[in-house]
Short mmCIF file of C-alpha atoms (C1' of nucleotides) in Angstrom, two decimals:
data_model
loop_
_atom_site.label_atom_id
_atom_site.label_comp_id
_atom_site.label_asym_id
_atom_site.label_seq_id
_atom_site.Cartn_x
_atom_site.Cartn_y
_atom_site.Cartn_z
CA MET W 97 142.63 118.05 123.49
CA ILE W 98 139.23 120.22 123.20
CA GLN W 99 139.37 120.80 119.58
CA SER W 100 139.29 117.14 119.29
CA ARG W 101 136.32 117.02 121.10
CA LEU W 102 134.78 120.14 119.58
CA LEU W 103 134.74 118.79 116.28
CA ASP W 104 133.43 115.14 116.83
CA ILE W 105 130.48 116.68 118.22
CA ALA W 106 130.21 119.31 115.91
CA ILE W 107 130.21 116.76 113.31
CA ARG W 108 127.40 114.58 115.27
CA GLU W 109 124.84 118.41 115.74
CA PHE W 110 125.40 119.21 112.00
CA GLY W 111 125.00 115.81 110.69
CA ILE W 112 121.99 115.48 112.67
CA LYS W 113 120.73 119.00 112.78
CA GLY W 114 121.86 121.10 109.58
CA LEU W 115 124.05 124.05 109.82
CA GLU W 116 121.11 126.02 110.46
CA GLY W 117 119.57 123.51 113.27
CA ALA W 118 123.14 122.92 115.34
CA SER W 119 123.72 125.73 117.58
CA THR W 120 127.47 126.51 118.40
CA ARG W 121 125.96 127.31 122.30
CA GLY W 122 125.10 123.83 122.04
CA ILE W 123 128.19 122.25 120.50
CA ALA W 124 130.46 124.03 122.88
CA GLN W 125 128.39 122.87 126.18
CA ALA W 126 128.15 119.34 124.81
CA ALA W 127 132.11 119.37 124.39
CA GLY W 128 132.19 121.04 127.72
CA THR W 129 133.44 124.69 126.55
CA ALA W 130 133.09 128.13 126.26
CA MET W 131 131.32 128.84 122.87
CA SER W 132 134.15 131.60 122.38
CA SER W 133 136.71 128.81 121.88
CA ILE W 134 134.96 127.63 118.51
CA THR W 135 135.52 131.69 117.71
CA TYR W 136 139.18 131.20 118.85
CA HIS W 137 139.98 127.70 117.16
CA TYR W 138 137.79 127.94 114.19
CA GLY W 139 137.06 131.61 113.33
CA GLY W 140 133.10 130.98 113.69
CA LYS W 141 130.26 128.73 113.27
CA GLU W 142 131.31 128.49 109.35
CA GLY W 143 134.71 127.78 109.78
CA LEU W 144 133.74 125.04 112.40
CA TYR W 145 131.53 123.62 109.48
CA LEU W 146 134.03 123.59 107.36
CA ALA W 147 136.74 121.64 109.37
CA ALA W 148 133.97 119.06 110.02
CA ALA W 149 133.91 118.87 106.72
CA ASP W 150 137.63 118.59 106.13
CA ARG W 151 137.39 115.78 109.20
CA ILE W 152 135.30 113.81 107.34
CA ALA W 153 137.17 113.72 104.09
CA GLU W 154 140.01 112.56 106.25
CA HIS W 155 137.84 109.57 107.79
CA MET W 156 136.70 108.55 104.73
CA ALA W 157 140.02 108.43 103.22
CA GLU W 158 141.22 106.24 105.28
CA THR W 159 138.57 103.52 104.97
CA MET W 160 138.57 104.01 100.81
CA ALA W 161 142.73 104.23 100.96
CA GLU W 162 142.87 100.42 100.48
CA PRO W 163 140.56 99.38 98.21
CA LEU W 164 140.88 102.61 96.07
CA ALA W 165 144.76 101.83 96.14
CA ASP W 166 143.86 98.20 95.46
CA GLU W 167 141.73 98.62 92.20
CA GLN W 168 143.59 101.27 90.33
CA SER W 169 146.24 99.03 89.61
CA ILE W 170 143.91 96.85 87.81
CA GLU W 171 144.92 95.91 84.32
CA THR W 172 142.59 97.27 81.59
CA ASP W 173 141.97 93.18 80.73
CA ASP W 174 141.20 91.85 84.50
CA ALA W 175 136.98 91.98 84.19
CA ASP W 176 137.16 89.39 87.17
CA GLY W 177 139.40 91.88 89.39
CA ALA W 178 137.60 94.67 87.97
CA ARG W 179 134.33 93.08 89.56
CA ALA W 180 135.99 92.23 92.75
CA GLY W 181 137.32 95.75 93.04
CA ILE W 182 133.33 97.12 92.82
CA HIS W 183 132.18 94.95 95.44
CA ASN W 184 134.80 95.64 97.90
CA ILE W 185 134.39 99.67 97.16
CA LEU W 186 130.54 99.50 97.69
CA ARG W 187 130.64 96.50 100.57
CA ARG W 188 132.64 98.66 102.44
CA LEU W 189 130.76 102.12 101.57
CA ALA W 190 127.31 100.06 102.48
CA ASP W 191 128.80 98.72 105.91
CA LYS W 192 129.51 102.85 106.94
CA MET W 193 125.60 103.31 105.51
CA ALA W 194 124.30 100.67 107.32
CA SER W 195 125.61 100.91 110.69
CA ASP W 196 124.14 103.40 113.45
CA ALA W 197 128.15 104.19 114.83
CA ASN W 198 128.54 106.11 111.05
CA THR W 199 125.31 107.80 111.50
CA GLU W 200 126.84 111.48 111.95
CA TRP W 201 129.59 111.83 109.19
CA THR W 202 126.75 109.99 106.88
CA LEU W 203 124.21 112.33 107.67
CA PHE W 204 126.21 115.16 107.47
CA ILE W 205 127.77 114.03 103.73
CA LEU W 206 123.68 113.30 102.83
CA ARG W 207 122.84 116.99 103.73
CA GLU W 208 125.46 118.43 101.71
CA GLN W 209 124.46 116.11 98.42
CA MET W 210 121.02 117.38 98.41
CA ARG W 211 122.13 120.78 99.27
CA PRO W 212 125.89 121.59 98.32
CA THR W 213 128.09 123.93 100.00
CA ALA W 214 131.75 125.08 100.02
CA ALA W 215 131.65 121.82 102.43
CA PHE W 216 131.13 119.63 99.33
CA ASP W 217 133.95 120.94 97.58
CA ARG W 218 136.37 119.50 100.53
CA ILE W 219 134.71 116.21 100.89
CA TYR W 220 134.26 115.65 96.61
CA GLY W 221 137.78 116.68 95.96
CA GLY W 222 138.98 114.43 98.78
CA VAL W 223 138.24 110.83 98.53
CA MET W 224 134.74 110.93 97.04
CA GLY W 225 135.08 112.35 93.63
CA GLN W 226 138.23 109.62 92.85
CA MET W 227 136.33 106.85 94.57
CA VAL W 228 133.02 107.62 92.07
CA ASP W 229 135.59 108.20 89.07
CA THR W 230 137.26 104.50 90.07
CA LEU W 231 133.99 103.20 90.42
CA ALA W 232 133.27 104.08 86.81
CA SER W 233 136.65 102.98 85.28
CA LEU W 234 136.28 99.46 86.59
CA ILE W 235 132.70 98.84 85.35
CA CYS W 236 134.00 99.57 81.97
CA VAL W 237 136.84 97.15 82.57
CA ALA W 238 134.38 94.48 83.93
CA THR W 239 131.50 95.15 81.41
CA GLY W 240 133.95 95.76 78.73
CA VAL W 241 131.55 99.19 78.29
CA ARG W 242 133.50 101.71 76.13
CA GLU W 243 131.54 104.85 76.91
CA ILE W 244 132.34 106.31 80.17
CA ARG W 245 129.41 108.16 80.33
CA THR W 246 127.33 104.69 80.07
CA ALA W 247 129.74 103.83 82.98
CA ARG W 248 128.72 106.68 85.34
CA ILE W 249 125.41 106.85 84.81
CA ALA W 250 125.85 103.23 86.19
CA THR W 251 127.93 103.94 88.73
CA ILE W 252 124.87 106.41 90.23
CA THR W 253 122.79 103.32 90.21
CA LEU W 254 124.92 101.34 91.95
CA ALA W 255 125.87 103.82 94.52
CA GLY W 256 121.98 104.68 95.15
CA GLN W 257 121.33 101.45 96.31
CA VAL W 258 123.95 101.65 99.21
CA LEU W 259 123.67 105.23 99.71
CA GLY W 260 119.69 104.22 100.12
CA LEU W 261 120.87 102.81 102.92
CA ARG W 262 121.06 106.06 105.03
CA ALA W 263 119.00 108.04 102.45
CA MET W 264 116.03 106.16 103.12
CA ARG W 265 116.53 104.65 106.39
CA ALA W 266 113.06 105.34 107.74
CA THR W 267 111.11 103.51 105.39
CA CYS W 268 113.53 101.02 105.57
CA LEU W 269 113.31 100.83 109.16
CA ARG W 270 109.44 100.79 108.75
CA LEU W 271 109.71 97.81 105.57
CA LEU W 272 111.45 95.59 108.41
CA ASP W 273 109.22 96.53 110.82
CA ARG W 274 112.57 97.83 113.21
CA GLU W 275 113.91 100.46 115.18
CA THR W 276 117.48 100.17 114.22
CA LEU W 277 118.99 97.25 111.66
CA THR W 278 120.00 94.52 112.77
CA ALA W 279 122.87 92.63 112.11
CA ASP W 280 121.05 89.95 110.00
CA ASP W 281 119.26 92.63 108.23
CA ILE W 282 122.56 94.51 107.38
CA ALA W 283 124.05 91.09 106.11
CA ASP W 284 121.01 90.39 104.14
CA ILE W 285 120.49 93.60 102.71
CA LYS W 286 124.64 93.48 101.66
CA ALA W 287 123.78 90.06 100.34
CA ARG W 288 121.41 91.22 98.04
CA ILE W 289 123.38 94.76 96.87
CA ASP W 290 126.32 91.89 95.98
CA ALA W 291 123.89 90.14 93.73
CA ASN W 292 122.27 93.03 91.92
CA ILE W 293 125.77 94.61 91.13
CA ASP W 294 126.93 91.37 89.58
CA ALA W 295 123.50 90.68 87.61
CA ILE W 296 123.75 94.58 86.97
CA LEU W 297 127.18 93.91 85.48
CA ASP W 298 126.63 90.64 83.79
CA SER W 299 123.18 92.93 81.97
CA MET W 300 125.47 95.00 80.91
CA GLN W 301 128.05 93.24 79.74
CA GLY W 302 126.15 91.15 77.45
CA THR W 303 125.06 94.44 75.37
CA ALA W 304 128.76 95.90 74.99
CA MET V 185 93.82 132.06 98.21
CA ILE V 186 96.64 132.95 100.84
CA GLN V 187 96.50 129.41 102.74
CA SER V 188 97.52 128.00 99.56
CA ARG V 189 100.48 130.50 98.62
CA LEU V 190 101.59 130.21 102.04
CA LEU V 191 101.95 126.56 101.94
CA ASP V 192 103.70 126.29 98.57
CA ILE V 193 106.15 128.79 99.50
CA ALA V 194 106.63 126.33 102.94
CA ILE V 195 106.91 123.24 101.19
CA ARG V 196 110.13 125.26 99.49
CA GLU V 197 111.70 126.69 102.39
CA PHE V 198 111.01 123.72 104.43
CA GLY V 199 112.60 121.70 101.53
CA ILE V 200 115.61 123.50 100.94
CA LYS V 201 116.60 124.73 104.04
CA GLY V 202 115.31 122.12 106.85
CA LEU V 203 112.50 122.62 109.62
CA GLU V 204 115.04 124.74 111.79
CA GLY V 205 116.62 126.23 108.95
CA ALA V 206 113.43 127.87 107.42
CA SER V 207 112.03 130.97 109.07
CA THR V 208 108.13 131.91 109.38
CA ARG V 209 109.49 135.33 108.77
CA GLY V 210 111.06 134.54 105.46
CA ILE V 211 107.79 132.10 104.90
CA ALA V 212 105.23 135.25 105.37
CA GLN V 213 107.22 137.45 103.68
CA ALA V 214 107.69 135.48 100.23
CA ALA V 215 103.93 134.50 100.40
CA GLY V 216 103.43 138.04 100.66
CA THR V 217 101.65 138.30 104.10
CA ALA V 218 102.19 138.74 107.31
CA MET V 219 103.97 136.29 110.29
CA SER V 220 101.00 136.41 112.13
CA SER V 221 98.71 134.98 109.40
CA ILE V 222 100.80 131.51 109.83
CA THR V 223 99.52 131.66 113.66
CA TYR V 224 96.33 132.18 112.23
CA HIS V 225 96.03 129.67 110.22
CA TYR V 226 98.29 127.05 111.08
CA GLY V 227 99.27 127.44 114.86
CA GLY V 228 102.49 128.25 114.42
CA LYS V 229 105.52 127.17 112.42
CA GLU V 230 105.21 123.47 113.51
CA GLY V 231 101.55 123.19 112.44
CA LEU V 232 102.67 124.84 109.09
CA TYR V 233 105.07 122.13 108.91
CA LEU V 234 102.57 119.29 109.62
CA ALA V 235 100.23 120.84 107.03
CA ALA V 236 103.22 120.92 104.30
CA ALA V 237 103.66 117.14 104.79
CA ASP V 238 100.30 116.81 104.45
CA ARG V 239 100.07 118.56 101.16
CA ILE V 240 102.88 116.81 99.77
CA ALA V 241 101.51 113.45 100.59
CA GLU V 242 98.45 114.40 98.69
CA HIS V 243 100.32 115.73 96.09
CA MET V 244 102.24 112.10 95.80
CA ALA V 245 98.34 110.49 95.82
CA GLU V 246 97.63 111.95 93.44
CA THR V 247 100.48 111.07 90.87
CA MET V 248 100.79 107.64 92.05
CA ALA V 249 97.04 106.92 92.52
CA GLU V 250 96.80 105.50 89.34
CA PRO V 251 99.98 102.81 89.28
CA LEU V 252 99.12 101.96 92.50
CA ALA V 253 95.68 101.39 91.56
CA ASP V 254 96.30 98.99 88.74
CA GLU V 255 99.08 97.09 90.27
CA GLN V 256 96.93 96.02 93.02
CA SER V 257 94.75 93.54 91.05
CA ILE V 258 97.24 91.72 89.22
CA GLU V 259 97.14 88.39 89.53
CA THR V 260 99.59 86.06 91.49
CA ASP V 261 100.79 84.21 88.24
CA ASP V 262 101.16 87.15 86.50
CA ALA V 263 104.63 87.43 86.37
CA ASP V 264 104.92 89.87 82.97
CA GLY V 265 101.69 92.15 84.85
CA ALA V 266 103.86 92.23 88.09
CA ARG V 267 106.69 93.66 86.18
CA ALA V 268 105.67 95.79 84.50
CA GLY V 269 103.80 96.96 87.42
CA ILE V 270 107.07 97.49 89.19
CA HIS V 271 108.51 99.46 86.35
CA ASN V 272 105.35 101.71 86.09
CA ILE V 273 105.67 102.73 89.77
CA LEU V 274 109.65 103.14 89.91
CA ARG V 275 109.72 105.15 86.66
CA ARG V 276 107.14 107.49 87.93
CA LEU V 277 109.17 107.80 91.46
CA ALA V 278 112.05 108.90 88.54
CA ASP V 279 110.78 111.45 87.34
CA LYS V 280 109.60 112.93 90.46
CA MET V 281 113.12 112.24 91.58
CA ALA V 282 115.06 113.41 88.45
CA SER V 283 113.10 116.75 87.69
CA ASP V 284 114.25 120.01 89.04
CA ALA V 285 110.51 120.83 89.09
CA ASN V 286 109.59 118.63 91.95
CA THR V 287 113.24 119.84 94.30
CA GLU V 288 111.12 120.98 97.14
CA TRP V 289 109.01 118.45 97.98
CA THR V 290 110.97 115.47 97.37
CA LEU V 291 113.90 117.60 99.59
CA PHE V 292 111.19 117.21 102.38
CA ILE V 293 110.38 113.78 102.41
CA LEU V 294 114.58 113.13 102.21
CA ARG V 295 115.08 114.84 105.69
CA GLU V 296 112.33 113.51 106.93
CA GLN V 297 113.57 110.00 105.86
CA MET V 298 116.73 110.79 107.33
CA ARG V 299 115.68 112.12 110.51
CA PRO V 300 111.70 111.70 110.96
CA THR V 301 109.64 113.63 112.71
CA ALA V 302 105.74 113.24 113.26
CA ALA V 303 105.52 114.81 109.81
CA PHE V 304 106.90 111.23 108.38
CA ASP V 305 103.64 109.83 109.88
CA ARG V 306 101.66 112.13 107.70
CA ILE V 307 103.48 110.96 104.63
CA TYR V 308 104.30 107.26 105.47
CA GLY V 309 101.07 106.47 106.81
CA GLY V 310 99.35 108.02 103.02
CA VAL V 311 100.49 106.69 99.85
CA MET V 312 104.41 105.96 100.40
CA GLY V 313 103.88 102.83 102.73
CA GLN V 314 101.34 101.32 100.33
CA MET V 315 104.03 102.27 97.81
CA VAL V 316 106.25 100.29 99.20
CA ASP V 317 104.25 97.77 100.14
CA THR V 318 103.04 96.89 96.54
CA LEU V 319 106.15 97.23 95.32
CA ALA V 320 107.25 94.32 97.70
CA SER V 321 104.54 92.31 96.92
CA LEU V 322 104.90 92.99 93.02
CA ILE V 323 108.36 91.44 93.62
CA CYS V 324 106.89 88.52 95.18
CA VAL V 325 104.48 87.78 92.43
CA ALA V 326 106.94 88.65 89.33
CA THR V 327 109.87 86.53 90.65
CA GLY V 328 108.01 83.68 92.45
CA VAL V 329 109.89 84.32 95.91
CA ARG V 330 108.32 83.32 98.76
CA GLU V 331 109.32 85.02 101.73
CA ILE V 332 108.14 88.92 101.74
CA ARG V 333 111.35 89.65 103.88
CA THR V 334 113.27 88.96 100.71
CA ALA V 335 110.79 91.33 98.38
CA ARG V 336 111.09 93.95 100.86
CA ILE V 337 114.98 94.13 101.03
CA ALA V 338 114.46 93.97 97.31
CA THR V 339 112.37 96.71 97.51
CA ILE V 340 114.56 98.84 99.66
CA THR V 341 117.82 98.24 97.10
CA LEU V 342 115.38 99.35 94.15
CA ALA V 343 114.05 102.34 95.36
CA GLY V 344 117.74 103.22 96.33
CA GLN V 345 118.62 103.37 93.06
CA VAL V 346 115.47 105.61 92.18
CA LEU V 347 115.89 107.80 95.16
CA GLY V 348 119.92 108.36 94.52
CA LEU V 349 118.89 110.35 91.89
CA ARG V 350 117.78 113.23 94.87
CA ALA V 351 120.02 112.09 97.13
CA MET V 352 123.28 112.11 95.47
CA ARG V 353 122.06 114.48 93.27
CA ALA V 354 125.17 116.79 93.99
CA THR V 355 127.56 114.17 93.01
CA CYS V 356 125.64 113.24 90.19
CA LEU V 357 126.06 116.34 88.86
CA ARG V 358 129.75 115.98 89.40
CA LEU V 359 129.81 113.06 87.76
CA LEU V 360 128.21 113.97 84.36
CA ASP V 361 129.69 117.29 84.68
CA ARG V 362 126.24 119.34 84.56
CA GLU V 363 124.92 122.12 86.27
CA THR V 364 121.73 120.64 85.63
CA LEU V 365 120.39 117.21 84.72
CA THR V 366 119.27 117.34 80.74
CA ALA V 367 116.35 115.79 79.41
CA ASP V 368 118.94 113.15 77.97
CA ASP V 369 120.61 112.61 80.97
CA ILE V 370 116.77 111.79 82.53
CA ALA V 371 116.34 109.31 79.46
CA ASP V 372 119.43 107.51 80.26
CA ILE V 373 119.42 107.52 83.87
CA LYS V 374 115.74 105.50 83.36
CA ALA V 375 117.08 103.05 80.34
CA ARG V 376 119.43 102.24 83.50
CA ILE V 377 117.43 101.40 86.06
CA ASP V 378 114.99 100.25 84.00
CA ALA V 379 117.43 97.58 82.90
CA ASN V 380 118.72 97.56 86.38
CA ILE V 381 115.02 96.16 87.71
CA ASP V 382 115.10 93.62 84.81
CA ALA V 383 118.07 91.84 85.46
CA ILE V 384 117.98 92.39 89.46
CA LEU V 385 114.36 90.59 89.17
CA ASP V 386 116.00 87.89 86.99
CA SER V 387 118.23 86.81 88.80
CA MET V 388 115.84 86.75 91.72
CA GLN V 389 113.53 84.23 90.06
CA GLY V 390 116.55 81.91 89.08
CA THR V 391 117.36 81.41 92.83
CA ALA V 392 113.59 81.26 93.84
"C1'" DG Y 92 144.18 129.34 124.82
"C1'" DT Y 93 139.78 129.60 128.16
"C1'" DC Y 94 137.01 131.67 130.28
"C1'" DT Y 95 132.93 135.37 131.65
"C1'" DA Y 96 130.28 139.85 130.06
"C1'" DT Y 97 127.76 141.27 126.64
"C1'" DA Y 98 126.57 143.65 122.69
"C1'" DC Y 99 123.56 142.61 118.65
"C1'" DT Y 100 120.66 140.63 115.71
"C1'" DA Y 101 116.88 137.07 114.43
"C1'" DC Y 102 113.23 134.17 115.44
"C1'" DG Y 103 108.24 132.66 117.04
"C1'" DA Y 104 104.49 133.94 119.65
"C1'" DT Y 105 100.94 136.97 121.07
"C1'" DA Y 106 97.78 140.97 121.52
"C1'" DG Y 107 95.28 144.41 119.68
"C1'" DA Y 108 93.86 147.68 116.18
"C1'" DC Y 109 91.54 147.46 111.90
"C1'" DG T 164 90.95 137.55 108.46
"C1'" DT T 165 95.10 140.28 107.78
"C1'" DC T 166 97.90 143.83 109.47
"C1'" DT T 167 101.13 146.25 112.84
"C1'" DA T 168 103.75 146.36 117.50
"C1'" DT T 169 105.71 143.76 120.93
"C1'" DC T 170 107.45 140.68 124.20
"C1'" DG T 171 110.89 136.27 125.08
"C1'" DT T 172 114.25 133.75 123.69
"C1'" DA T 173 118.10 132.04 121.70
"C1'" DG T 174 121.50 132.62 118.20
"C1'" DT T 175 126.47 134.37 117.00
"C1'" DA T 176 130.15 137.56 117.87
"C1'" DT T 177 132.96 140.29 120.18
"C1'" DA T 178 136.00 141.96 124.12
"C1'" DG T 179 138.45 141.92 128.04
"C1'" DA T 180 139.96 139.43 131.90
"C1'" DC T 181 142.82 135.93 133.76
#
DNA sequence: GTCTATACTACGATAGAC
DNA sequence: GTCTATCGTAGTATAGAC
């Protein structure tokens, strides 16, 4: 399937180099085909970029479908269940952000976060918006906080901790004196994040 | 001063569009000069990019000099002072990350974090490395934690919360239903971050 | 559908006038 | 120092053969 290989390469190249930095020639060559097949299948560079965003949204939906489905059925008085749901979602996200295997599409998303294009709508409108909304709802249930705005702001800080694994990767590596993050590093960081989540939720519960 | 204007525009363009995305022609035109003056003053696009990184490092050094100088004189048994220092540093960083006025160079740094070039050495080797090292030391003092690795991992999560303001900006705006962050938004987010810091440090203190 | 050819544009670098 | 003019390269898009 040339289409599929083209998309995989595109996600990698766009993620690493950005929309302007990546070249259709380079993508086509890496996929082992002619550049004009990009025009044929996707209408051009822009179309390929948007298709890459759609595929990323799909991929995200697959990995997040299970925890999101579970968590949306939580009762409004099940604080412990809500807390477990928050951990579940963020842990899964942390796996993606920490692993080198997911570098390409996490970078793609981060670029869109910093400077959104039409591609961001496709990603956020997919499972991503649903994910942060669910997190905010779960925070309300877990802490007893009533104002959704408060929960949303907490969502930003909780997700920020996790996104930081990718967004400040260079600093992480220097600070830990590594070339890449080891399995031990990732385990320790995830443990720290889990502890932070509990500490933060506890503190919100106290003031609610 | 044509040099100064050229650098300002360069930081903006490189920050927004990245090294490949920005064009020397565009930068020169926006600065009101000929493209060849970039060659004359900086030797080329690469040289201009590195000069922009140096200027960003300077700017960061100016805004962080005071809190870093204060904090390095903290006694090893002054847990409260250390905690205040952590708040001080992260609050100042949060101001920069939240404000639209600093969009250009914060984006520049984030790009380098995601995909470091020689420019990252100049930024990290300046005040940035010093900042995260100081944070880790202060965390040790504030919590009684002995292992520097534990403190460094906590540093990553604390800084991640703050960096998230820029790195997930698009999600922040959608979640709060805004075009740009208002002063109220920023105040609320900073208050949440302050509370989170205390909650996290408390939880580390308990287990140390 | 996939390829080769080519057209057109924009880029960075450089030479040389002033 | 700053400008104009130009060169070579790399980019995207497109037409047309198969």
